[in-house]
């Protein structure tokens, strides 16, 4: 039911222009990939609902089957567990669980090699994710687009909504029309694929 916003499409646009090293996200909704960001360019630090695993056998379970079982009710979930030989869990990170291996494999090198760190919409309270800004090389500029000031070491703080912030940033870069066009085109395509297309109501 959730749809990518301008902020998600801005990240995808950075990738299209060859400027994005990696996107680190705490979100589990996969809206970055729905906006067109390739999975290899995204590290979902808390996992997402794109995949699921049987906890007893470690067998991967198609997420569509999990979704159908959840929507059908408790008995359908029990039947799914019986079919795969154990409890089925979406590949999201619960409190106390380790982050995905890709996080530790890439984070230190990525942050040390980036030329600019852009931080969007976060409280920066959950560790180890909150420590990522500390990994950049000294002198690397940090841009924070957020409703609250959560990082005093940020070189630039643009206070407000993420969508408003990226739109202003796109305007300053001369990308405003390109970003809006990408948002409208891809949003319309996604809605059409979901059977929700309405030419008068494309976000």
CSV table of C-alpha atoms in Angstrom, one decimal:
chain,number,residue,atom,x,y,z
A,1,UNK,CA,0.0,0.0,0.0
A,2,UNK,CA,3.0,2.3,0.4
A,3,UNK,CA,4.6,3.9,-2.7
A,4,UNK,CA,8.0,5.4,-3.3
A,5,UNK,CA,8.2,9.2,-2.8
A,6,UNK,CA,10.4,11.9,-4.4
A,7,UNK,CA,13.2,11.0,-1.9
A,8,UNK,CA,13.3,7.4,-3.1
A,9,UNK,CA,13.4,8.5,-6.7
A,10,UNK,CA,16.2,11.0,-5.9
A,11,UNK,CA,18.3,8.1,-4.6
A,12,UNK,CA,17.5,6.2,-7.8
A,13,UNK,CA,18.4,9.3,-9.9
A,14,UNK,CA,21.8,9.5,-8.1
A,15,UNK,CA,22.4,5.9,-9.1
A,16,UNK,CA,21.4,6.5,-12.7
A,17,UNK,CA,23.9,9.4,-12.9
A,18,UNK,CA,26.7,7.2,-11.6
A,19,UNK,CA,27.0,9.2,-8.4
A,20,UNK,CA,25.7,6.8,-5.8
A,21,UNK,CA,28.2,4.5,-4.1
A,22,UNK,CA,25.6,2.8,-1.9
A,23,UNK,CA,22.3,3.5,-0.2
A,24,UNK,CA,22.1,2.3,3.5
A,25,UNK,CA,18.5,2.1,4.7
A,26,UNK,CA,16.9,1.2,8.0
A,27,UNK,CA,13.5,0.8,6.2
A,28,UNK,CA,12.1,-2.7,5.6
A,29,UNK,CA,9.6,-1.7,2.9
A,30,UNK,CA,11.8,-2.0,-0.1
A,31,UNK,CA,10.6,1.3,-1.5
A,32,UNK,CA,14.1,2.1,-2.8
A,33,UNK,CA,14.1,-0.8,-5.1
A,34,UNK,CA,10.5,-0.1,-6.2
A,35,UNK,CA,11.8,3.3,-7.2
A,36,UNK,CA,14.3,1.6,-9.5
A,37,UNK,CA,17.4,1.3,-7.3
A,38,UNK,CA,19.2,-2.0,-8.1
A,39,UNK,CA,19.4,-4.4,-5.1
A,40,UNK,CA,23.2,-4.4,-5.3
A,41,UNK,CA,23.2,-0.6,-4.7
A,42,UNK,CA,21.1,-1.0,-1.5
A,43,UNK,CA,22.0,-2.3,1.9
A,44,UNK,CA,18.8,-2.9,3.9
A,45,UNK,CA,20.4,-2.9,7.3
A,46,UNK,CA,17.3,-4.2,9.0
A,47,UNK,CA,16.3,-6.6,6.2
A,48,UNK,CA,13.1,-6.4,4.2
A,49,UNK,CA,10.1,-8.4,3.1
A,50,UNK,CA,11.6,-9.3,-0.3
A,51,UNK,CA,12.5,-12.8,1.0
A,52,UNK,CA,11.6,-15.2,3.8
A,53,UNK,CA,13.3,-18.2,5.4
A,54,UNK,CA,12.3,-21.4,7.3
A,55,UNK,CA,14.0,-21.0,10.6
A,56,UNK,CA,14.4,-24.8,11.1
A,57,UNK,CA,15.6,-25.8,7.7
A,58,UNK,CA,17.1,-22.5,6.4
A,59,UNK,CA,15.1,-23.1,3.1
A,60,UNK,CA,14.1,-19.9,1.3
A,61,UNK,CA,10.4,-19.4,1.0
A,62,UNK,CA,8.8,-17.2,-1.8
A,63,UNK,CA,7.5,-14.0,-0.1
A,64,UNK,CA,4.3,-14.3,-2.1
A,65,UNK,CA,3.5,-17.5,-0.3
A,66,UNK,CA,4.1,-15.9,3.1
A,67,UNK,CA,2.0,-12.9,2.1
A,68,UNK,CA,-0.9,-15.1,0.9
A,69,UNK,CA,-0.8,-17.2,4.1
A,70,UNK,CA,-0.8,-14.1,6.4
A,71,UNK,CA,-3.7,-12.6,4.5
A,72,UNK,CA,-5.6,-15.9,4.7
A,73,UNK,CA,-5.3,-16.2,8.5
A,74,UNK,CA,-3.7,-18.3,11.2
A,75,UNK,CA,-4.5,-21.8,9.8
A,76,UNK,CA,-2.9,-20.9,6.5
A,77,UNK,CA,0.2,-19.8,8.3
A,78,UNK,CA,0.3,-23.1,10.2
A,79,UNK,CA,-0.1,-25.0,6.9
A,80,UNK,CA,2.8,-23.0,5.4
A,81,UNK,CA,5.0,-23.9,8.4
A,82,UNK,CA,4.1,-27.6,8.0
A,83,UNK,CA,4.8,-27.5,4.2
A,84,UNK,CA,8.3,-26.2,4.7
A,85,UNK,CA,9.1,-28.0,8.0
A,86,UNK,CA,9.3,-25.2,10.5
A,87,UNK,CA,8.5,-21.6,11.4
A,88,UNK,CA,8.6,-19.2,8.5
A,89,UNK,CA,10.1,-15.7,9.1
A,90,UNK,CA,10.5,-12.8,6.7
A,91,UNK,CA,14.1,-11.8,6.4
A,92,UNK,CA,13.8,-8.7,8.6
A,93,UNK,CA,16.1,-8.1,11.6
A,94,UNK,CA,14.4,-8.3,15.0
A,95,UNK,CA,15.7,-6.6,18.1
A,96,UNK,CA,18.8,-8.4,19.3
A,97,UNK,CA,19.5,-10.1,16.0
A,98,UNK,CA,22.7,-9.6,13.9
A,99,UNK,CA,22.5,-7.3,11.0
A,100,UNK,CA,22.8,-8.8,7.5
A,101,UNK,CA,26.4,-9.8,6.5
A,102,UNK,CA,26.5,-7.2,3.7
A,103,UNK,CA,26.3,-4.4,6.2
A,104,UNK,CA,29.6,-5.4,7.8
A,105,UNK,CA,31.2,-6.4,4.5
A,106,UNK,CA,30.7,-3.0,2.9
A,107,UNK,CA,30.0,-0.3,5.4
A,108,UNK,CA,33.6,0.6,6.5
A,109,UNK,CA,35.0,0.7,3.0
A,110,UNK,CA,32.0,2.5,1.6
A,111,UNK,CA,32.0,5.2,4.2
A,112,UNK,CA,35.7,5.8,4.0
A,113,UNK,CA,35.7,6.1,0.2
A,114,UNK,CA,32.6,8.3,-0.2
A,115,UNK,CA,33.1,11.9,-1.4
A,116,UNK,CA,29.8,13.1,0.2
A,117,UNK,CA,27.5,11.6,2.8
A,118,UNK,CA,23.8,12.5,2.4
A,119,UNK,CA,21.6,11.5,5.4
A,120,UNK,CA,17.8,11.5,4.9
A,121,UNK,CA,15.0,11.2,7.5
A,122,UNK,CA,16.4,9.5,10.5
A,123,UNK,CA,16.7,9.7,14.3
A,124,UNK,CA,20.2,8.3,14.2
A,125,UNK,CA,19.4,6.5,17.5
A,126,UNK,CA,19.7,2.9,16.5
A,127,UNK,CA,23.2,1.3,16.7
A,128,UNK,CA,25.3,0.2,14.8
A,129,UNK,CA,23.5,2.2,12.0
A,130,UNK,CA,23.8,5.4,14.0
A,131,UNK,CA,27.6,5.1,13.9
A,132,UNK,CA,27.9,5.2,10.1
A,133,UNK,CA,28.6,9.0,9.9
A,134,UNK,CA,31.6,8.5,12.2
A,135,UNK,CA,33.2,6.3,9.5
A,136,UNK,CA,33.8,8.9,6.9
A,137,UNK,CA,37.2,10.4,6.3
A,138,UNK,CA,38.0,13.7,8.0
A,139,UNK,CA,36.9,16.5,5.7
A,140,UNK,CA,34.2,14.5,3.9
A,141,UNK,CA,31.2,16.8,3.7
A,142,UNK,CA,27.9,15.6,5.4
A,143,UNK,CA,24.5,16.9,4.2
A,144,UNK,CA,21.6,16.2,6.6
A,145,UNK,CA,18.0,16.5,5.3
A,146,UNK,CA,15.8,15.9,8.3
A,147,UNK,CA,13.0,17.3,10.4
A,148,UNK,CA,15.3,17.4,13.4
A,149,UNK,CA,18.9,18.2,13.9
A,150,UNK,CA,20.4,14.8,14.9
A,151,UNK,CA,24.0,15.2,13.9
A,152,UNK,CA,25.9,18.3,15.0
A,153,UNK,CA,28.9,17.3,12.9
A,154,UNK,CA,26.8,17.8,9.7
A,155,UNK,CA,28.3,20.5,7.4
A,156,UNK,CA,24.8,21.4,6.0
A,157,UNK,CA,21.5,20.9,7.7
A,158,UNK,CA,18.4,21.3,5.6
A,159,UNK,CA,15.4,21.2,8.1
A,160,UNK,CA,12.1,19.8,6.9
A,161,UNK,CA,10.5,17.0,5.0
A,162,UNK,CA,12.7,14.7,2.9
A,163,UNK,CA,10.7,15.2,-0.3
A,164,UNK,CA,10.9,18.9,0.0
A,165,UNK,CA,14.6,18.7,0.7
A,166,UNK,CA,15.5,16.5,-2.2
A,167,UNK,CA,13.4,18.6,-4.5
A,168,UNK,CA,15.3,21.8,-3.5
A,169,UNK,CA,18.6,19.9,-3.9
A,170,UNK,CA,17.5,18.8,-7.3
A,171,UNK,CA,16.6,22.3,-8.2
A,172,UNK,CA,20.0,23.6,-7.2
A,173,UNK,CA,21.7,20.8,-9.2
A,174,UNK,CA,19.5,21.6,-12.3
A,175,UNK,CA,17.8,18.2,-12.0
A,176,UNK,CA,14.3,19.3,-10.8
A,177,UNK,CA,12.4,18.6,-14.0
A,178,UNK,CA,14.3,15.2,-14.4
A,179,UNK,CA,13.4,14.2,-10.9
A,180,UNK,CA,9.7,15.1,-11.2
A,181,UNK,CA,9.5,13.4,-14.6
A,182,UNK,CA,11.1,10.2,-13.2
A,183,UNK,CA,8.7,10.3,-10.2
A,184,UNK,CA,5.6,10.7,-12.3
A,185,UNK,CA,6.6,8.2,-15.0
A,186,UNK,CA,7.8,5.4,-12.6
A,187,UNK,CA,4.9,6.0,-10.1
A,188,UNK,CA,2.4,5.7,-12.9
A,189,UNK,CA,4.1,2.5,-14.2
A,190,UNK,CA,4.1,1.0,-10.7
A,191,UNK,CA,0.5,1.8,-10.1
A,192,UNK,CA,-0.5,0.4,-13.5
A,193,UNK,CA,1.3,-2.8,-12.7
A,194,UNK,CA,-0.5,-3.0,-9.4
A,195,UNK,CA,-3.9,-2.4,-11.2
A,196,UNK,CA,-4.3,1.0,-9.6
A,197,UNK,CA,-3.6,3.2,-12.5
A,198,UNK,CA,-5.6,6.5,-12.7
A,199,UNK,CA,-4.4,9.2,-15.0
A,200,UNK,CA,-5.9,11.8,-12.7
A,201,UNK,CA,-4.4,10.5,-9.5
A,202,UNK,CA,-0.7,9.6,-10.2
A,203,UNK,CA,1.5,10.6,-7.2
